[in-house]
Short mmCIF file of C-alpha atoms in Angstrom, two decimals:
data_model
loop_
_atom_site.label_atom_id
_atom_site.label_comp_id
_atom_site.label_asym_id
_atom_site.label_seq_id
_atom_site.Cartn_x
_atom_site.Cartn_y
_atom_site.Cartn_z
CA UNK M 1 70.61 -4.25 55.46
CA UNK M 2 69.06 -0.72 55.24
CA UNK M 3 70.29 -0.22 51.94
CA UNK M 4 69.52 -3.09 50.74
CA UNK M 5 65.33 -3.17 52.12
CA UNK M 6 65.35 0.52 49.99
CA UNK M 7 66.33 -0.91 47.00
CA UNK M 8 63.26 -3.95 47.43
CA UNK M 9 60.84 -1.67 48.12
CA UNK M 10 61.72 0.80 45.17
CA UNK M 11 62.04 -2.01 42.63
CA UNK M 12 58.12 -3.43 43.96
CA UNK M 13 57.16 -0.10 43.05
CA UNK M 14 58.27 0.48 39.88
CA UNK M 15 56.65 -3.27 39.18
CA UNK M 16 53.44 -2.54 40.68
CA UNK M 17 52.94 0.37 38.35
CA UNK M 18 53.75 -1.20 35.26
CA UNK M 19 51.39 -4.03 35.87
CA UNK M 20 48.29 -1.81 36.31
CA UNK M 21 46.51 -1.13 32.92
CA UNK M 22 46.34 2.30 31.40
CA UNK M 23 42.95 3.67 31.61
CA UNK M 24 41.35 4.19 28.63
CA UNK M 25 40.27 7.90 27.22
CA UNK M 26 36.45 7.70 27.34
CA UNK M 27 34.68 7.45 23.77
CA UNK M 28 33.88 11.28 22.15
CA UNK M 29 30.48 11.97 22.30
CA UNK M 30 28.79 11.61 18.67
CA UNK M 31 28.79 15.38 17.31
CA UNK M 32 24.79 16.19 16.19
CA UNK M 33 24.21 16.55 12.42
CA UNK M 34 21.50 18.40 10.55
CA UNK M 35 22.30 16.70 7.46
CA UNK M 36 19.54 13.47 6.61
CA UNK M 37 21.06 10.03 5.86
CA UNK M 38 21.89 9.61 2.47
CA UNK M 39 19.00 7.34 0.24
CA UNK M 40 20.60 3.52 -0.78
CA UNK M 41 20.58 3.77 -4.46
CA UNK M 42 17.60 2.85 -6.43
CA UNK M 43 18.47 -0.97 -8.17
CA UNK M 44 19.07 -0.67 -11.73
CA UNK M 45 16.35 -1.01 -14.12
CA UNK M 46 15.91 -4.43 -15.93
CA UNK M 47 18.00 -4.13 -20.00
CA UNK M 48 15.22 -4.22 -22.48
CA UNK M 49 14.57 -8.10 -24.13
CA UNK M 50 16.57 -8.30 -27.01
CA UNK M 51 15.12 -9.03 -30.33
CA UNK M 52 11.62 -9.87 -28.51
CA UNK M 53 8.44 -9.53 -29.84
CA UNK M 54 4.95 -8.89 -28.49
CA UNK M 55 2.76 -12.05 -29.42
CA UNK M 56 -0.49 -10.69 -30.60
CA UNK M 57 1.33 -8.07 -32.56
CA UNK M 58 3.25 -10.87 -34.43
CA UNK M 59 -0.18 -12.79 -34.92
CA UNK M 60 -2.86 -11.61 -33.59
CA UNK M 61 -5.15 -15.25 -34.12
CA UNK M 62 -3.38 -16.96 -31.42
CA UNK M 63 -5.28 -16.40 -28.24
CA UNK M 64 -4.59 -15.38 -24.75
CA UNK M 65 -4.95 -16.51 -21.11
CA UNK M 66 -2.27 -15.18 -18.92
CA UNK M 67 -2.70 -17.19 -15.82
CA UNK M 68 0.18 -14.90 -14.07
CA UNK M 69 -1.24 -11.60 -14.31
CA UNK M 70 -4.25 -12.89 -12.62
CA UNK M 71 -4.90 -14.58 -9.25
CA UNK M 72 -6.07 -17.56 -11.09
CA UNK M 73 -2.99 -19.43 -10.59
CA UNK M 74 -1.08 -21.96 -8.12
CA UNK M 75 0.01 -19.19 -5.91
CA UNK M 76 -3.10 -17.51 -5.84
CA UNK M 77 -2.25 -14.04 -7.10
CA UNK M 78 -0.65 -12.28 -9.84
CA UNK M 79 3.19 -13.05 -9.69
CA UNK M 80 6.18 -10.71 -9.42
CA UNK M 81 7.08 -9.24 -12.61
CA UNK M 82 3.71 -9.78 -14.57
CA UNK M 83 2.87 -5.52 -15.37
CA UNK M 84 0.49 -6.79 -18.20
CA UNK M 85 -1.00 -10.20 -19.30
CA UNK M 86 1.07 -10.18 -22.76
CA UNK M 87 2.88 -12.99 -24.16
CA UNK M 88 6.35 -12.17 -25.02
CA UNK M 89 8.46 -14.16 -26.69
CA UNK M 90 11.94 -13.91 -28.75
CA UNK M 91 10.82 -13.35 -32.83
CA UNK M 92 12.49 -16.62 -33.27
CA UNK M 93 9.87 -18.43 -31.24
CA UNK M 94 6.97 -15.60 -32.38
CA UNK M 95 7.53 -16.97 -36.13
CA UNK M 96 7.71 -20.40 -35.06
CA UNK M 97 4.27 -20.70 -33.70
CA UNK M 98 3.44 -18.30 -36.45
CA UNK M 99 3.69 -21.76 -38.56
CA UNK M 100 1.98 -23.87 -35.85
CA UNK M 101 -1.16 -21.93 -36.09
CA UNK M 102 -1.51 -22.00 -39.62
CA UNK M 103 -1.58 -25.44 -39.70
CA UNK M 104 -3.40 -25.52 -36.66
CA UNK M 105 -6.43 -23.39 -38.28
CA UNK M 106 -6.03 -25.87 -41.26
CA UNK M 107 -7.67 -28.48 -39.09
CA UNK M 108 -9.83 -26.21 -37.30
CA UNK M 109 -8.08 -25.10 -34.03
CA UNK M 110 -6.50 -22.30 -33.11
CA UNK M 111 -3.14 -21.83 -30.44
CA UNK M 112 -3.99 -20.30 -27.18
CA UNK M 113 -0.84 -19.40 -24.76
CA UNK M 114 -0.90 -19.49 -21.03
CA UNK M 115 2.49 -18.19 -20.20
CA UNK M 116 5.20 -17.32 -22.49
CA UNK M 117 8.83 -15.20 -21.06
CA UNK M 118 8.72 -15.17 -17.50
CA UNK M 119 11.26 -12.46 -15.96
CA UNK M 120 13.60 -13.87 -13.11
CA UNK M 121 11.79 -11.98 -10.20
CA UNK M 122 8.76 -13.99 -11.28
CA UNK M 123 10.68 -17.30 -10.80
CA UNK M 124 12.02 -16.09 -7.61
CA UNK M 125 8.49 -15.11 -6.30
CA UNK M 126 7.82 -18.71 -6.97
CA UNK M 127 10.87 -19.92 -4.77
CA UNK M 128 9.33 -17.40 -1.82
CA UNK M 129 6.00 -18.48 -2.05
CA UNK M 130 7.48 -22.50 -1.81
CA UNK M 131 9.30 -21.90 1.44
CA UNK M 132 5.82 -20.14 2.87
CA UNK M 133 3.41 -23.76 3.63
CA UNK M 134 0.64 -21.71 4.89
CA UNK M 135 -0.50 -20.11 1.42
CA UNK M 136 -2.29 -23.15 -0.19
CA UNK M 137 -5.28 -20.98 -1.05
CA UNK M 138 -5.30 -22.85 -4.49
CA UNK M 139 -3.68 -26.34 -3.94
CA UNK M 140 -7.49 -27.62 -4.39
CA UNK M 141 -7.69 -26.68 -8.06
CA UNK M 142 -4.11 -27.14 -9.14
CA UNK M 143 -1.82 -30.11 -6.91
CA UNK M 144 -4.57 -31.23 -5.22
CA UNK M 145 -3.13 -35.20 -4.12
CA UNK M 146 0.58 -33.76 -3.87
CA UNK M 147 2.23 -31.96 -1.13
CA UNK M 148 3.30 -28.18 -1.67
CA UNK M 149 6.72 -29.03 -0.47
CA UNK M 150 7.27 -31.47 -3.51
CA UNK M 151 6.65 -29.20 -6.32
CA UNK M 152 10.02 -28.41 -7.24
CA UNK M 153 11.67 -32.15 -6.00
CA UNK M 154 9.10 -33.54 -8.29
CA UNK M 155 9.79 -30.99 -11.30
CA UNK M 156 6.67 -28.85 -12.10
CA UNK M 157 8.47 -25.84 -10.97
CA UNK M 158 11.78 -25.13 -12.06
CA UNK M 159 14.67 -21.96 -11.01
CA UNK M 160 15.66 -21.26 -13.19
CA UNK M 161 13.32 -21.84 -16.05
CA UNK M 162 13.67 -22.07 -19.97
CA UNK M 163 10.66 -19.83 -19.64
CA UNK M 164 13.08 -16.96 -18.57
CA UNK M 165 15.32 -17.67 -22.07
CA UNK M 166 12.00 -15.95 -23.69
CA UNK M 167 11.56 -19.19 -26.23
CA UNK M 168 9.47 -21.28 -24.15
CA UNK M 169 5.67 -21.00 -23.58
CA UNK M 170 2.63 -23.20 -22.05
CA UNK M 171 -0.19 -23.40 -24.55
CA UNK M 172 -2.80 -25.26 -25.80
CA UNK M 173 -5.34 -25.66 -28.49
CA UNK M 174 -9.27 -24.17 -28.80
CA UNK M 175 -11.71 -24.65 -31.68
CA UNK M 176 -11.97 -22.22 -34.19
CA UNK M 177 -14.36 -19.69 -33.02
CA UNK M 178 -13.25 -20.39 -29.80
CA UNK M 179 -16.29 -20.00 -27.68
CA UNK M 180 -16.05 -18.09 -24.29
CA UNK M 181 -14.82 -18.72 -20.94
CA UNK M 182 -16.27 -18.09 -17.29
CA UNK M 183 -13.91 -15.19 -15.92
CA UNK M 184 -12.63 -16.77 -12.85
CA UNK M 185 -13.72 -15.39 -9.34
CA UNK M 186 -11.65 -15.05 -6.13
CA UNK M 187 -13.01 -17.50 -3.50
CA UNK M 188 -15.24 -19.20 -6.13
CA UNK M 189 -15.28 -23.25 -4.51
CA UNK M 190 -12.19 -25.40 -6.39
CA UNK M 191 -12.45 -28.23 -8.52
CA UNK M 192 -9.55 -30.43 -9.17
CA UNK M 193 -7.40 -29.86 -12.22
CA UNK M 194 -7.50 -33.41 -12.82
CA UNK M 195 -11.07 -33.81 -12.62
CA UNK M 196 -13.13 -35.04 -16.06
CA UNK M 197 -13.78 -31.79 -18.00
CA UNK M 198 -17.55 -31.22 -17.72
CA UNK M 199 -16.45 -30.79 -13.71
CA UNK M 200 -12.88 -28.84 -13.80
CA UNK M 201 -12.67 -25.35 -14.49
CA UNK M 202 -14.57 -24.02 -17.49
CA UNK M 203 -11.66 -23.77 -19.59
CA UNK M 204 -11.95 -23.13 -23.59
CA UNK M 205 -9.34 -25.49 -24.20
CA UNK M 206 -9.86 -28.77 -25.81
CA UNK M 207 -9.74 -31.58 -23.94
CA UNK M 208 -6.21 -32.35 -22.64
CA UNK M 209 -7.13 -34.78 -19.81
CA UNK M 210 -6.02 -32.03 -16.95
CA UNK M 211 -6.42 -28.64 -16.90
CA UNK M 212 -3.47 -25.67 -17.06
CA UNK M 213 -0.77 -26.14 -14.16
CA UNK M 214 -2.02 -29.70 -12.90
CA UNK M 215 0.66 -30.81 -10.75
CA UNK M 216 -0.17 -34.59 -11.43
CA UNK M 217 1.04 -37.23 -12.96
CA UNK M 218 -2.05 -37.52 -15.23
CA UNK M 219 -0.53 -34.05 -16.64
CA UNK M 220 2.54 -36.13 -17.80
CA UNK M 221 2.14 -35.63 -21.95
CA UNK M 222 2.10 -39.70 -22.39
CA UNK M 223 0.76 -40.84 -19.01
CA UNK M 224 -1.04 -43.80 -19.32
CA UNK M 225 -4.08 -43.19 -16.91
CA UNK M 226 -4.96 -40.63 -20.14
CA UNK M 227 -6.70 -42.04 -23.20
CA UNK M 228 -9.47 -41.41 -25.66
CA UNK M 229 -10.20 -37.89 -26.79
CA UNK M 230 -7.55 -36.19 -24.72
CA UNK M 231 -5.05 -38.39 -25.75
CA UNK M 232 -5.57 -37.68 -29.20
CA UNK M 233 -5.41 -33.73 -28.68
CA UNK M 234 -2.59 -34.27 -26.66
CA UNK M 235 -0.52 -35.63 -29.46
CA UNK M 236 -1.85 -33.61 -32.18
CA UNK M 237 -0.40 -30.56 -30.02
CA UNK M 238 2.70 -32.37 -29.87
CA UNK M 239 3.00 -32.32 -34.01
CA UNK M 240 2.20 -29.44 -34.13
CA UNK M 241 4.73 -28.00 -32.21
CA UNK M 242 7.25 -30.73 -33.02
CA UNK M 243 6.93 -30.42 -36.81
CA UNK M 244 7.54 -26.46 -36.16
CA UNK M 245 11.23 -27.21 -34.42
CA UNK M 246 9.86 -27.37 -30.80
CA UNK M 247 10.21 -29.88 -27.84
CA UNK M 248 8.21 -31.14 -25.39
CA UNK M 249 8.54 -31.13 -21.61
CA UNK M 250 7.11 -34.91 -21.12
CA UNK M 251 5.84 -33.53 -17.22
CA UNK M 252 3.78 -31.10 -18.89
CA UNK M 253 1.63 -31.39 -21.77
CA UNK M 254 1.02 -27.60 -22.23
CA UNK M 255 5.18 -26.81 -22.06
CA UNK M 256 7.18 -26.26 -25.33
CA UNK M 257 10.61 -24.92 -26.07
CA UNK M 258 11.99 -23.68 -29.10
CA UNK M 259 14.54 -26.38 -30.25
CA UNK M 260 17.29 -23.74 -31.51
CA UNK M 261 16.22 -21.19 -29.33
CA UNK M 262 19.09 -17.53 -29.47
CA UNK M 263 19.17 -17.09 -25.95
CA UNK M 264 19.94 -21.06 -24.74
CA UNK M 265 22.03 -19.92 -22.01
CA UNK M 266 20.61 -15.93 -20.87
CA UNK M 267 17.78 -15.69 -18.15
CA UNK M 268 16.12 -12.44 -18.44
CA UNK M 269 14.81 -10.29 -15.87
CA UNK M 270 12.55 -7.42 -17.39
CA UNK M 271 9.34 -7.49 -16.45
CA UNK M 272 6.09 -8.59 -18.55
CA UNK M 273 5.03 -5.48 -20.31
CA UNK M 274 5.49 -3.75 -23.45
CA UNK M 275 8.09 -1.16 -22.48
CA UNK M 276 10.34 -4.27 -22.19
CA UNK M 277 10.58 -5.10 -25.73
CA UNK M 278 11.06 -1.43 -27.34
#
């Protein structure tokens, strides 16, 4: 029986020690370093726009207003992207409106552009600024009767855009002399784009029926609710840019693409500026 109670308690002990966990060797103690953290690397530089031209140095009659560079916009600032308020555009496109003007001066009016490439950081700035519903510094002027969280369901802003292709543009027509514009001013009161044009920003366009960047139905190209004068401008704009191998966006009077545009399926990123085309 002796024998036989040594044996029990030698076997519990030999069990009770392999059940018990190992402890565990305590962590080293981080060595100090005189050395700094090494910089993340600096994001590559945007490739030049190939085979894209500067517009006023390809014709330097067409006029300029480019709303992105300034705060006189929908956002309310100038946009990511925007160094310098230039139209760029692929020479394709640049010779193609070379035609529309001509024939536009025939009849007395000249082109003026708006917006012409528009780098991908741009369009993304626009997808920021649409998830941010507090910044509606502008929605008086330019979507006045439509909530900010239905421009892109509704299509006035797109991501991506044909504008980033570099053979798209927003533009409109002005008499020949075009007479002069009130520079806009920051915190000046807001009239609504789709108010008659005596009331509406002082714009040198002729009369479309909205202004630039109306996010309204009226701003539709063939909306009914617009007739008379502005109808009229609105479709001589239209052959004019038609009979030059462009299309219409029908949502947006002032929006053309190139019909055979080289670039149908590239979205650019450079920015606006002339370092980008070379």
């Amino acid at each position: 029986m002796r024998s036989r109670l040594a044996v029990v308690l030698v076997l519990a002990a030999l069990l009770g020690g392999c059940s018990r966990a190992e402890p565990r060797p305590a962590p080293a103690a981080p060595q100090p370093t005189s050395a700094s953290p090494t910089p993340a690397p600096a994001p590559p530089a945007a490739a030049p726009l190939p085979g894209f031209v500067v517009l006023t140095d390809s014709d330097p009659r067409i006029h300029s207003d480019i709303r992105y560079a300034t705060p006189h916009n929908f956002v309310g600032r100038p946009i990511t992207g925007y160094h310098e308020p230039l139209c760029l555009l692929t020479r394709q496109a640049a010779e193609a409106l070379r035609r529309v003007q001509n024939a536009a001066l025939a009849g007395g009016h000249s082109l003026k552009v708006y917006d012409c490439y528009r780098p991908q950081p741009a369009v993304d700035d626009f997808v920021a600024w649409s998830k941010r519903p507090g910044e509606q510094q502008t929605k008086a002027e330019f979507y006045p009767d439509l909530a900010k969280n239905r421009l892109f369901a509704d299509g006035y802003i797109g991501a991506p855009t044909a504008h980033s292709r570099g053979s798209t543009l927003d533009l409109t027509l002005v008499d020949e002399p075009a007479a002069g514009q009130p520079s806009y001013r920051v915190g000046q009161p807001l009239v609504a784009c789709t108010a008659p044009r005596g009331q509406r920003f002082a714009d040198n366009s002729i009369d479309m029926g909205t202004g630039f960047d109306c996010f309204d139905p009226l701003a539709h190209t063939a909306d009914p609710g617009v007739s008379g004068t502005a109808r009229d401008n609105r479709r001589l704009l239209q052959r004019l840019m038609t009979d030059a191998g462009f299309v219409n966006y029908d949502r947006e009077w002032w929006h053309y693409s190139l019909r055979d545009e080289p670039y149908p399926d590239t979205f650019f990123a450079a920015p606006v500026a002339r370092s980008s085309v070379g």
